[in-house]
Coordinates of C-alpha atoms in Angstrom, one line a residue:
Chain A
X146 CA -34.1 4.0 8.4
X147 CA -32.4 1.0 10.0
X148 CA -34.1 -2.2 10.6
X149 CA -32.8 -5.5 12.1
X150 CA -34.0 -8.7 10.5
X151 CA -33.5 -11.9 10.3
X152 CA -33.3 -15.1 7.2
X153 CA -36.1 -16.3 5.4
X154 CA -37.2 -13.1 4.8
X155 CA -41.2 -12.6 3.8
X156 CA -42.8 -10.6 0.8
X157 CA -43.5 -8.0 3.8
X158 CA -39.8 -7.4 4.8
X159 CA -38.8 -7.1 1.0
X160 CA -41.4 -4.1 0.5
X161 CA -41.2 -1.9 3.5
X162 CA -37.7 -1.8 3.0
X163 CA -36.4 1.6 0.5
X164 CA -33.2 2.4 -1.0
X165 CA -31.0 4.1 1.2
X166 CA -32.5 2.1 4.3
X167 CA -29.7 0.2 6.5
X168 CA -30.6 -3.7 7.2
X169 CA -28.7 -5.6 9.9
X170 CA -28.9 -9.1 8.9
X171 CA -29.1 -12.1 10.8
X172 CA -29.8 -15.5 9.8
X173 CA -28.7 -17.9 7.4
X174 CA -27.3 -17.1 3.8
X175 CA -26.2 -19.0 1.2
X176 CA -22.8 -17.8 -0.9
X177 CA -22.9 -18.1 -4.9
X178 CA -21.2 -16.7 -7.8
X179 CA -21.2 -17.7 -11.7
X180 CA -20.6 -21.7 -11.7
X181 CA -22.9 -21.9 -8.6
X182 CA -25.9 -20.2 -10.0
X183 CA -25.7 -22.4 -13.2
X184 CA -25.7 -25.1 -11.0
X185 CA -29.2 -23.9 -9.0
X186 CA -31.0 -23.4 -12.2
X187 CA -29.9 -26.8 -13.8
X188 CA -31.4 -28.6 -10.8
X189 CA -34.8 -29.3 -9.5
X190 CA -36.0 -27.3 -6.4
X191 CA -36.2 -30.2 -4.3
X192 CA -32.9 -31.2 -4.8
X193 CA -31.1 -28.0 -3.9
X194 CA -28.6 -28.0 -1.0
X195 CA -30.9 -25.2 0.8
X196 CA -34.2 -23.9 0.6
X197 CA -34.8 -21.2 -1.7
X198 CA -38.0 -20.0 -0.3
X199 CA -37.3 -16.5 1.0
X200 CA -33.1 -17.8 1.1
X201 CA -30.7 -14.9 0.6
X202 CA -27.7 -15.6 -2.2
X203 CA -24.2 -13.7 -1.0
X204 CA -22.6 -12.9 -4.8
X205 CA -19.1 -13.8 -2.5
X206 CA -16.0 -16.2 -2.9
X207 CA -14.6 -16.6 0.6
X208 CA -11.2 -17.0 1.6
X209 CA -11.6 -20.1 4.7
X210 CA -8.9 -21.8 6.6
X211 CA -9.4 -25.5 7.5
X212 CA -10.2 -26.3 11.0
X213 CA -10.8 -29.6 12.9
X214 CA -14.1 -30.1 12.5
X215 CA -14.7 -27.4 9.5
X216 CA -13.5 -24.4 7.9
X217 CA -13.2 -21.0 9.3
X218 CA -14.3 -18.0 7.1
X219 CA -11.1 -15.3 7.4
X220 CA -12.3 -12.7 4.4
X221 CA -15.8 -12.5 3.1
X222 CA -16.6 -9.3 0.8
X223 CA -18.8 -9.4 -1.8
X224 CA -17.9 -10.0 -5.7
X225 CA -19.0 -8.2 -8.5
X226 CA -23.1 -8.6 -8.8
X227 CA -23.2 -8.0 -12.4
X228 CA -21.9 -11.2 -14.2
X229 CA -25.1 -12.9 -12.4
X230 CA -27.8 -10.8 -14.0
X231 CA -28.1 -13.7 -16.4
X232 CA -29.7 -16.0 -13.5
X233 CA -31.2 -13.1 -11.5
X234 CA -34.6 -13.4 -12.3
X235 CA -34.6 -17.6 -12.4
X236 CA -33.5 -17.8 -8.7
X237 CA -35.9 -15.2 -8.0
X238 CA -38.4 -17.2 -9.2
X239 CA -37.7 -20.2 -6.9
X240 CA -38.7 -17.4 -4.3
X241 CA -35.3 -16.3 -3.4
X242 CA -35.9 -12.6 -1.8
X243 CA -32.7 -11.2 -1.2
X244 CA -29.2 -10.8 -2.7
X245 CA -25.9 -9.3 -1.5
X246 CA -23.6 -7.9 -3.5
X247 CA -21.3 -5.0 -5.0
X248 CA -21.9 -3.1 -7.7
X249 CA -25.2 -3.5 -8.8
X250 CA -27.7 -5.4 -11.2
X251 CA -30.8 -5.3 -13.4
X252 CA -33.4 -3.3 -11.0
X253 CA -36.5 -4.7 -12.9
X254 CA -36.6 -8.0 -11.8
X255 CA -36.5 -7.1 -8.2
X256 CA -39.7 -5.0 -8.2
X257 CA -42.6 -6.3 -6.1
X258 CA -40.6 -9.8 -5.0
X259 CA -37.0 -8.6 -3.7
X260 CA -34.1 -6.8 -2.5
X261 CA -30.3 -6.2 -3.2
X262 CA -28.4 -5.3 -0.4
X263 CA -25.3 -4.2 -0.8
X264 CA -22.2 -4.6 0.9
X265 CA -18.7 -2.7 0.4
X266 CA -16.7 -4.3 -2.3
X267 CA -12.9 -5.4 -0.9
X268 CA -13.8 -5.0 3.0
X269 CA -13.8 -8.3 3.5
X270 CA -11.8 -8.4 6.8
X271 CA -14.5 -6.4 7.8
X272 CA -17.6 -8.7 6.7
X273 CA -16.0 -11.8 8.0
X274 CA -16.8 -10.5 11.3
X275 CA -20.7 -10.7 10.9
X276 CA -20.0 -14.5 9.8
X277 CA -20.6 -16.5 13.2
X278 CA -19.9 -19.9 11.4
X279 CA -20.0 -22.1 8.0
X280 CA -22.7 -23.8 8.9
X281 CA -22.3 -26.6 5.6
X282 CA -20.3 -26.3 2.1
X283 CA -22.1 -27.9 -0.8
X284 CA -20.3 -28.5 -4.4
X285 CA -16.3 -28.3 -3.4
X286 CA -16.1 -29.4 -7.1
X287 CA -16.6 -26.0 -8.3
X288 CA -13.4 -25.2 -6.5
X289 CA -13.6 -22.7 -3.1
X290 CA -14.6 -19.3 -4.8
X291 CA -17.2 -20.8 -5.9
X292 CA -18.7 -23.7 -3.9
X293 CA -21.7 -23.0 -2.2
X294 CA -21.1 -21.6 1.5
X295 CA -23.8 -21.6 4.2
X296 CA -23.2 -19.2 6.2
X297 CA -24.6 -17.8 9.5
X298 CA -24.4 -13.7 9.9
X299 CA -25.4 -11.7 13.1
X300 CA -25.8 -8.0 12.5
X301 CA -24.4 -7.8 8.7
X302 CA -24.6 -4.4 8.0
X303 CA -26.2 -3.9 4.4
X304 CA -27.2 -1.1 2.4
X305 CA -30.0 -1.4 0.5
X306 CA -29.2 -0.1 -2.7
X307 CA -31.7 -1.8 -4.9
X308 CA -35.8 -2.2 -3.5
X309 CA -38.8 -4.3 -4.6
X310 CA -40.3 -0.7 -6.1
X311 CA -37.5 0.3 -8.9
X312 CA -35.3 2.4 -7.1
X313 CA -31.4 2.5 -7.7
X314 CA -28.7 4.2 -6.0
X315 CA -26.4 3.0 -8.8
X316 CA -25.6 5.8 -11.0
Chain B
X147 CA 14.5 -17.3 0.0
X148 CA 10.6 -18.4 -0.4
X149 CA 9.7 -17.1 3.3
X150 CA 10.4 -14.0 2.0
X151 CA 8.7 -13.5 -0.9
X152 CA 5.8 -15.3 1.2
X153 CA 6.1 -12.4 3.3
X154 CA 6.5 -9.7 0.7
X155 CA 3.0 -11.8 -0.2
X156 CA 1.4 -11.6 3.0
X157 CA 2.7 -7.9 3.4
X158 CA 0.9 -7.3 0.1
X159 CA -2.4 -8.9 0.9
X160 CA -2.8 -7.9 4.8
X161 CA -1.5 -4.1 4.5
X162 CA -2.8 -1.9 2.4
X163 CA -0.2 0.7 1.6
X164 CA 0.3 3.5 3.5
X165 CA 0.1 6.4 0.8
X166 CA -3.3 4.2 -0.2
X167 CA -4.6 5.1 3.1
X168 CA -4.1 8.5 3.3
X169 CA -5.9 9.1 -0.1
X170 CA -8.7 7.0 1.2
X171 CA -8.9 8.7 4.3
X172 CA -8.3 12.3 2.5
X173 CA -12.0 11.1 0.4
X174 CA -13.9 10.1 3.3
X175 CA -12.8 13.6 4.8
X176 CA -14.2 14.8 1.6
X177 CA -17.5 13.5 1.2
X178 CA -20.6 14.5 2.9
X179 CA -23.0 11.8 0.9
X180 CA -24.1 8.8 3.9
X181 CA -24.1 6.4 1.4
X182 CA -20.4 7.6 0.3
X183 CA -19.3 7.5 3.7
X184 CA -21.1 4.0 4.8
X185 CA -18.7 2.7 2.0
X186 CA -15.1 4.6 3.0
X187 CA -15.9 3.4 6.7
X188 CA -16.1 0.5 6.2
X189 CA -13.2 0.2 3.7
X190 CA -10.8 2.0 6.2
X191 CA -12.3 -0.4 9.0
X192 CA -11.6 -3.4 6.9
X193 CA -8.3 -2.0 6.4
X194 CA -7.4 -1.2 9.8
X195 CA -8.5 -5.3 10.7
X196 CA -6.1 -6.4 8.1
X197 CA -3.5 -4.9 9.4
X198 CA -4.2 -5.7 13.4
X199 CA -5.2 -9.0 12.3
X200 CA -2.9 -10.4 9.3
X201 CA -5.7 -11.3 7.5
X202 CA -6.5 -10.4 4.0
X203 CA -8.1 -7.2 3.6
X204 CA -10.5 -8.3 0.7
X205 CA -11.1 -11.8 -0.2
X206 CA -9.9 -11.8 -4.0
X207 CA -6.3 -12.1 -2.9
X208 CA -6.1 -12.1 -6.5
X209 CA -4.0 -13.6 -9.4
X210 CA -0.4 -13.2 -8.2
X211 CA 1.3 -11.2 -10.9
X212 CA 5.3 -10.7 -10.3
X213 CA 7.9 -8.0 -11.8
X214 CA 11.1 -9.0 -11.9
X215 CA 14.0 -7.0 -12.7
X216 CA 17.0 -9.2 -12.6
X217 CA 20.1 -8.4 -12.5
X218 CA 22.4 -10.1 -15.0
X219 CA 24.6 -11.1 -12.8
X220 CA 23.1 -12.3 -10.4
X221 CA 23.5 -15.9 -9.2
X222 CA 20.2 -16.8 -8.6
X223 CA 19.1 -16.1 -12.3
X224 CA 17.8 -19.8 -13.0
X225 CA 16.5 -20.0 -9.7
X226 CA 13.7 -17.6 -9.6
X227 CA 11.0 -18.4 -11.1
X228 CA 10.8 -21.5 -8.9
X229 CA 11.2 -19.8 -6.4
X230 CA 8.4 -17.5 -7.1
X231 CA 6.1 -20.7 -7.9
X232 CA 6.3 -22.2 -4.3
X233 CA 6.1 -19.5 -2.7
X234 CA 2.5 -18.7 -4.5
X235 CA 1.5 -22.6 -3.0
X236 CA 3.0 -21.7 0.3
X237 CA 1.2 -18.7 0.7
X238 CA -2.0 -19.7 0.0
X239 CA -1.9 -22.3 2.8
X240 CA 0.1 -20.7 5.4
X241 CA -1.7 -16.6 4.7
X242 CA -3.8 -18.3 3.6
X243 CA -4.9 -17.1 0.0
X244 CA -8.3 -18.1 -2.1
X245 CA -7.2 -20.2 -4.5
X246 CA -8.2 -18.5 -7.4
X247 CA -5.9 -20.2 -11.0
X248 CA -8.4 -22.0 -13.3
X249 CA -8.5 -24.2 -15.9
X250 CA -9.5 -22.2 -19.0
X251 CA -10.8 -25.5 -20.6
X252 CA -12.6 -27.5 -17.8
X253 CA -13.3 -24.8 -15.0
X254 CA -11.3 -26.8 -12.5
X255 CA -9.5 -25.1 -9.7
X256 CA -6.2 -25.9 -9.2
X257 CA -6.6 -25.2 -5.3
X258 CA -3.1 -23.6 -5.0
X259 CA -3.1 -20.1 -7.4
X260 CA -0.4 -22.4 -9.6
X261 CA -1.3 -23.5 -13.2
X262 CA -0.1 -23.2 -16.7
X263 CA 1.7 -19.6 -16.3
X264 CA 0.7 -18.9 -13.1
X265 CA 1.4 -17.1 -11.1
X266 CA 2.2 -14.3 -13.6
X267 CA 5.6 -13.3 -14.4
X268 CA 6.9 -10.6 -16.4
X269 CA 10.9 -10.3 -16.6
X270 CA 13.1 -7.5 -17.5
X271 CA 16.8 -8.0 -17.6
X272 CA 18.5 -5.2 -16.0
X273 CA 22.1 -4.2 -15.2
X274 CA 24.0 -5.4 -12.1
X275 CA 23.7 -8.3 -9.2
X276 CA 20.6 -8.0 -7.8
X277 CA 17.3 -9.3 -8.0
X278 CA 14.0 -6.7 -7.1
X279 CA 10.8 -8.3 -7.8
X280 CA 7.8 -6.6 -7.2
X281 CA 4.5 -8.5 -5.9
X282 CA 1.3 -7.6 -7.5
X283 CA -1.9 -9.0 -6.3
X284 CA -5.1 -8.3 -8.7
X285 CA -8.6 -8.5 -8.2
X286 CA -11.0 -9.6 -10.8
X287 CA -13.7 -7.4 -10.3
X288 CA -11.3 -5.1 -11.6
X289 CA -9.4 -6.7 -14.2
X290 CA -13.0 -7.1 -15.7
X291 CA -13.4 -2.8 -16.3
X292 CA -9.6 -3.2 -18.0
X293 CA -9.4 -2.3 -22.1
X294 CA -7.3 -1.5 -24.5
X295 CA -8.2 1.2 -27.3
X296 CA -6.6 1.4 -30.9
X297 CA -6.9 4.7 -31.5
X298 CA -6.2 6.9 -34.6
X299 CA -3.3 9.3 -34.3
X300 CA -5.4 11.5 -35.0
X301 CA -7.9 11.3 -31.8
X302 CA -4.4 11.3 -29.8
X303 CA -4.7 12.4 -26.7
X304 CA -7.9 13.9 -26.4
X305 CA -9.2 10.5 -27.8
X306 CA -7.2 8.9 -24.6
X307 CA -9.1 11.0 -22.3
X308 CA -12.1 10.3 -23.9
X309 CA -11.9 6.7 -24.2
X310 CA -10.6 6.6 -20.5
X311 CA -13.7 8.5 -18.9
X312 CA -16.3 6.8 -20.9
X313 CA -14.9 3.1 -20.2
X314 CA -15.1 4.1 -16.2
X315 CA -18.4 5.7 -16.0
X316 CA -19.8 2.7 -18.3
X317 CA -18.1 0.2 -15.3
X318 CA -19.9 2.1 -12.4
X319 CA -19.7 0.1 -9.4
X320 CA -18.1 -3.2 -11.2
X321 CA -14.3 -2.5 -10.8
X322 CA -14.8 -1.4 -6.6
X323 CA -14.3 1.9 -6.8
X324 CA -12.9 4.6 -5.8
X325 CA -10.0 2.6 -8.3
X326 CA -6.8 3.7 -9.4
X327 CA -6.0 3.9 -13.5
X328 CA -3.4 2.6 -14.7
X329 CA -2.7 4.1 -18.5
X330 CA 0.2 2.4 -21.2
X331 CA 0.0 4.9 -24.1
X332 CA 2.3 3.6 -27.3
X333 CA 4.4 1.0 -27.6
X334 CA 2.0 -1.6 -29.7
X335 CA -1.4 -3.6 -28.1
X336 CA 0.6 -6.0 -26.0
X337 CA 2.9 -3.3 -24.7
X338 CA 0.7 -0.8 -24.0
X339 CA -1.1 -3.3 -21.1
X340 CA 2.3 -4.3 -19.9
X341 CA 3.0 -0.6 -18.6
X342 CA -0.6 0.0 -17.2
X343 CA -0.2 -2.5 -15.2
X344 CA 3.4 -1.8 -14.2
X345 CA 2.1 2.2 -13.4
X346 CA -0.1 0.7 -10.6
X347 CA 3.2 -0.2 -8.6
X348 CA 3.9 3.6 -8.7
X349 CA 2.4 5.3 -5.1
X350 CA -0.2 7.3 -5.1
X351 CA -0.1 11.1 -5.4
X352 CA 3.4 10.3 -7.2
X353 CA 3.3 12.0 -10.7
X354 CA 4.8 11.0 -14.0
X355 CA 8.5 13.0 -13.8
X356 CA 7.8 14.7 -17.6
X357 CA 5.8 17.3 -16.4
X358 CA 3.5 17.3 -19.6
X359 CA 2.0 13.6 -18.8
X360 CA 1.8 15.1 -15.1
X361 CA -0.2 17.4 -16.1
X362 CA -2.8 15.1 -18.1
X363 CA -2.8 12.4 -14.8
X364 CA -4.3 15.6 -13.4
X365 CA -6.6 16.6 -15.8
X366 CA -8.2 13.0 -16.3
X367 CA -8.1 12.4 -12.7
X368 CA -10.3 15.7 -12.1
X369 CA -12.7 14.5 -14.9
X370 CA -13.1 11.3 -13.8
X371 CA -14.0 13.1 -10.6
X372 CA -16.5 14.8 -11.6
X373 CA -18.3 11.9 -13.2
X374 CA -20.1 11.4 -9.8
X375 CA -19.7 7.3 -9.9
X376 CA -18.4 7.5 -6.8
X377 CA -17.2 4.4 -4.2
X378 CA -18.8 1.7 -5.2
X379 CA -20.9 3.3 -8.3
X380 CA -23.6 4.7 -5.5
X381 CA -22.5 8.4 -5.7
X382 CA -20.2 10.5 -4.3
X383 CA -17.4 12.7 -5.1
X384 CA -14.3 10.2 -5.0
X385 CA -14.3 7.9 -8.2
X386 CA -10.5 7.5 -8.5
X387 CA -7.7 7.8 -6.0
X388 CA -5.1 8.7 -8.9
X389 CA -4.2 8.4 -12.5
X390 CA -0.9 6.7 -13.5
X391 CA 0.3 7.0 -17.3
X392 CA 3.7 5.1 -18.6
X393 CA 4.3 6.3 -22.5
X394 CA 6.8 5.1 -24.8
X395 CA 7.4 5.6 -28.6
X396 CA 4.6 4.4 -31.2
X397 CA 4.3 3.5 -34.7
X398 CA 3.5 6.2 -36.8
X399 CA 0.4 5.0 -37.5
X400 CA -0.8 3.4 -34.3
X401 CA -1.9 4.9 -30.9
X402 CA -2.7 2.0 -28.9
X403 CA -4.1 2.8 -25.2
X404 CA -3.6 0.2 -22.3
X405 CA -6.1 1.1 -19.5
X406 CA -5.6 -1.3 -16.2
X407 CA -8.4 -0.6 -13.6
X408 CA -7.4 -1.2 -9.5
X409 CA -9.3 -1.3 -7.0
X410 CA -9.2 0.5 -4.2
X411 CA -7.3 -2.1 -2.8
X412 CA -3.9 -1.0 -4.5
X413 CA -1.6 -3.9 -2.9
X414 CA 1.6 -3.9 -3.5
X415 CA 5.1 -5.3 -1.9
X416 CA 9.0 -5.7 -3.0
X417 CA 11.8 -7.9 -2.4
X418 CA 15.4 -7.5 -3.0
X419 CA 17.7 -10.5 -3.2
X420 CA 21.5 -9.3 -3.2
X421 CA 24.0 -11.8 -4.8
X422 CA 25.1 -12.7 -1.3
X423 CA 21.6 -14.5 -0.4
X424 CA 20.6 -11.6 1.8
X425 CA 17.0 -10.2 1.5
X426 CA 15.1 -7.0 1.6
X427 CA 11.2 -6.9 2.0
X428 CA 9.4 -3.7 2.0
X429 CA 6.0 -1.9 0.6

């Protein structure tokens, strides 16, 4: 199946969706990798840079080019998914229903409350072209890689490779 | 002098190499799994926009590692490394690069893949009057899946292949697969690492010249195969594009094994500096 949707997603987008399906994303997402994450769980929910209330998290460190007004993303593919299993289920819990990554996670968590998408690992050219614009960058202290990018995608083309009812494709 | 080796930089991060290609192309002929192929499209698209595009293919552009073999007499011996150094900041604004060097202590970025012995470089002093350094750009994702193995003589080289297949089903999907193995058998811990990674600079479908490590780069290549991991870890029947292994003598007693995981993305690029100033750049 392939289904177009679009950021916040609901409960009822997470659980019609099924491993294998094809999502073309549009919307806002939010990029964060290890120092990030830490970050979101050592703050209150009010005081995050985004809401995470049906919010997808992009597991990516982007290479961006300054512009006037901005930055420009020029490569975007996702990092490995893994080394975040240790905050998987607390941003779920602030109600965060999607994540894209590479490689694969924890499945458990995910069941009955969210999805992971995945996206090919080192195609980055290739992702950058379903960015539209950075929208905002929060926490430049963290350094580029892994400062919080807010990103709007039009069509991203995800697999989902983990769904809210225990399925896997990982092997 | 630093343009070019921030072009043998850009070459590296913007063109994936051509006998890469093929063998990617050659495993998305192969496979007849959607999932497989969703994955191999998309990785020969993003390839084919690097290349139109001079952009960097994936986004972790990597720690910069460096080869050098320098000729002793050469004349721009003491000039180098510092040569090498700018040309990692220049690059990173000009290609540009993600900064990726960090502080081990305080998690600061240095914003400019610089820092306390980086970039990388490993030197090797080698006859004549020329300079050939070769530019190696490594993920992390795949650094991560790397290990080294002590083993007994004893296990020798079945307890190579062994320890080889079990570390890269364990990884799965971590290291972006379908990868390419770099393998340093002998030589001590340290060494043994050194000549993994140096394999990866060897192209792929280009076997060891002794015939009988040939003929195990087949053998674990098959087997690794046949694990099923597939690109990316979601099945399929292309885990690894090829299997490089670099021996040299060990102790009697030791049997280290370096393994070096590559992506997919096997980047690579040269530069020759001849003791007239000229310069060659090629992949």
């Amino acid at each position: 199946m392939a289904v177009r949707l679009r950021t916040p997603l609901s409960t009822e987008d997470v659980l019609r969706l099924e491993v294998g399906d094809v999502v073309y994303l549009s919307g806002e997402i939010v990029t964060a990798r290890d120092s990030a994450h830490r970050r979101i769980l050592s703050l209150p929910k009010e005081e995050l840079p985004f809401n995470p209330e049906g919010a997808v998290i992009y597991h990516c460190g982007p290479v961006v080019r300054k512009t006037g007004e901005g930055y420009e993303v020029v490569s975007a593919g996702p990092t490995t998914s893994a080394r975040m299993n240790r905050y998987l289920d607390g941003v779920l819990d602030l109600g965060v229903r999607g994540i894209i990554g590479k490689g694969g996670m924890k499945a458990e968590p995910f069941r009955g409350r969210a999805i992971y998408f995945a996206f090919t690992g080192g195609a980055g050219s290739l992702a950058a072209k379903s960015v539209k614009r950075v929208r905002a960058v929060h926490w430049l202290d963290l350094g580029i890689p892994e400062a919080l990018w807010v990103l709007e995608v039009e069509d991203f083309p995800l697999l989902v490779a983990i769904d809210a009812h225990g399925n896997s494709l990982y092997r | 002098m630093i343009d070019a080796i921030v072009e043998a930089i850009r070459l590296a991060v913007t063109r994936i190499p051509d006998d890469v290609v093929s063998a990617l192309r050659e495993a998305y002929e192969r496979e007849d799994n959607d999932v497989a192929r969703f994955n191999l499209g998309n990785i020969l698209r993003a390839i084919e926009i690097g290349r139109t595009e001079s952009i960097p293919v994936c986004q972790d552009t990597g720690t910069l590692t460096f080869f050098v073999e320098a000729g002793v007499e050469s004349p721009f011996l003491g000039e180098v490394k510092d040569w090498l150094v700018e040309a990692t900041r220049k690059a990173t604004t000009e290609i540009p690069l993600r900064p990726n060097a960090v502080d081990v202590l305080t998690g600061e970025n240095s914003g400019d893949n610089t820092g306390k012995d980086v970039p990388v470089i490993h030197w090797e002093l080698v006859p004549g009057d020329a300079i050939r350094i070769a530019v190696l750009p490594k993920g992390g994702g795949s650094e991560n899946c790397s290990a080294l193995a002590m083993l007994t003589p004893g296990e020798g080289w079945e307890g190579v292949k062994r320890f080889v297949v079990e570390r890269i089903k364990a990884c799965g999907g971590k290291p972006c697969p379908p990868v390419v193995l770099g393998i340093g058998v002998g030589g001590g811990a340290d060494y043994s690492l050194l000549l993994a990674k140096k394999a990866l600079l060897r192209r792929v479908g280009e076997r060891n010249p002794d015939e009988r490590i040939a003929e195990i780069e087949g053998e674990l290549l098959e087997e690794i195969n046949a694990l099923g991991v597939g690109p990316m870890g979601m099945g399929g029947k292309t885990t690894a594009l090829d299997v490089k292994i670099e021996v040299t003598h060990r102790h009697p007693a030791s049997f280290p094994v370096g393994l070096i995981v590559q992506c997919w993305a096997n980047r690579r690029a040269f530069v020759r500096i001849k003791p007239d100033g000229r310069v060659e750049v090629w992949q």
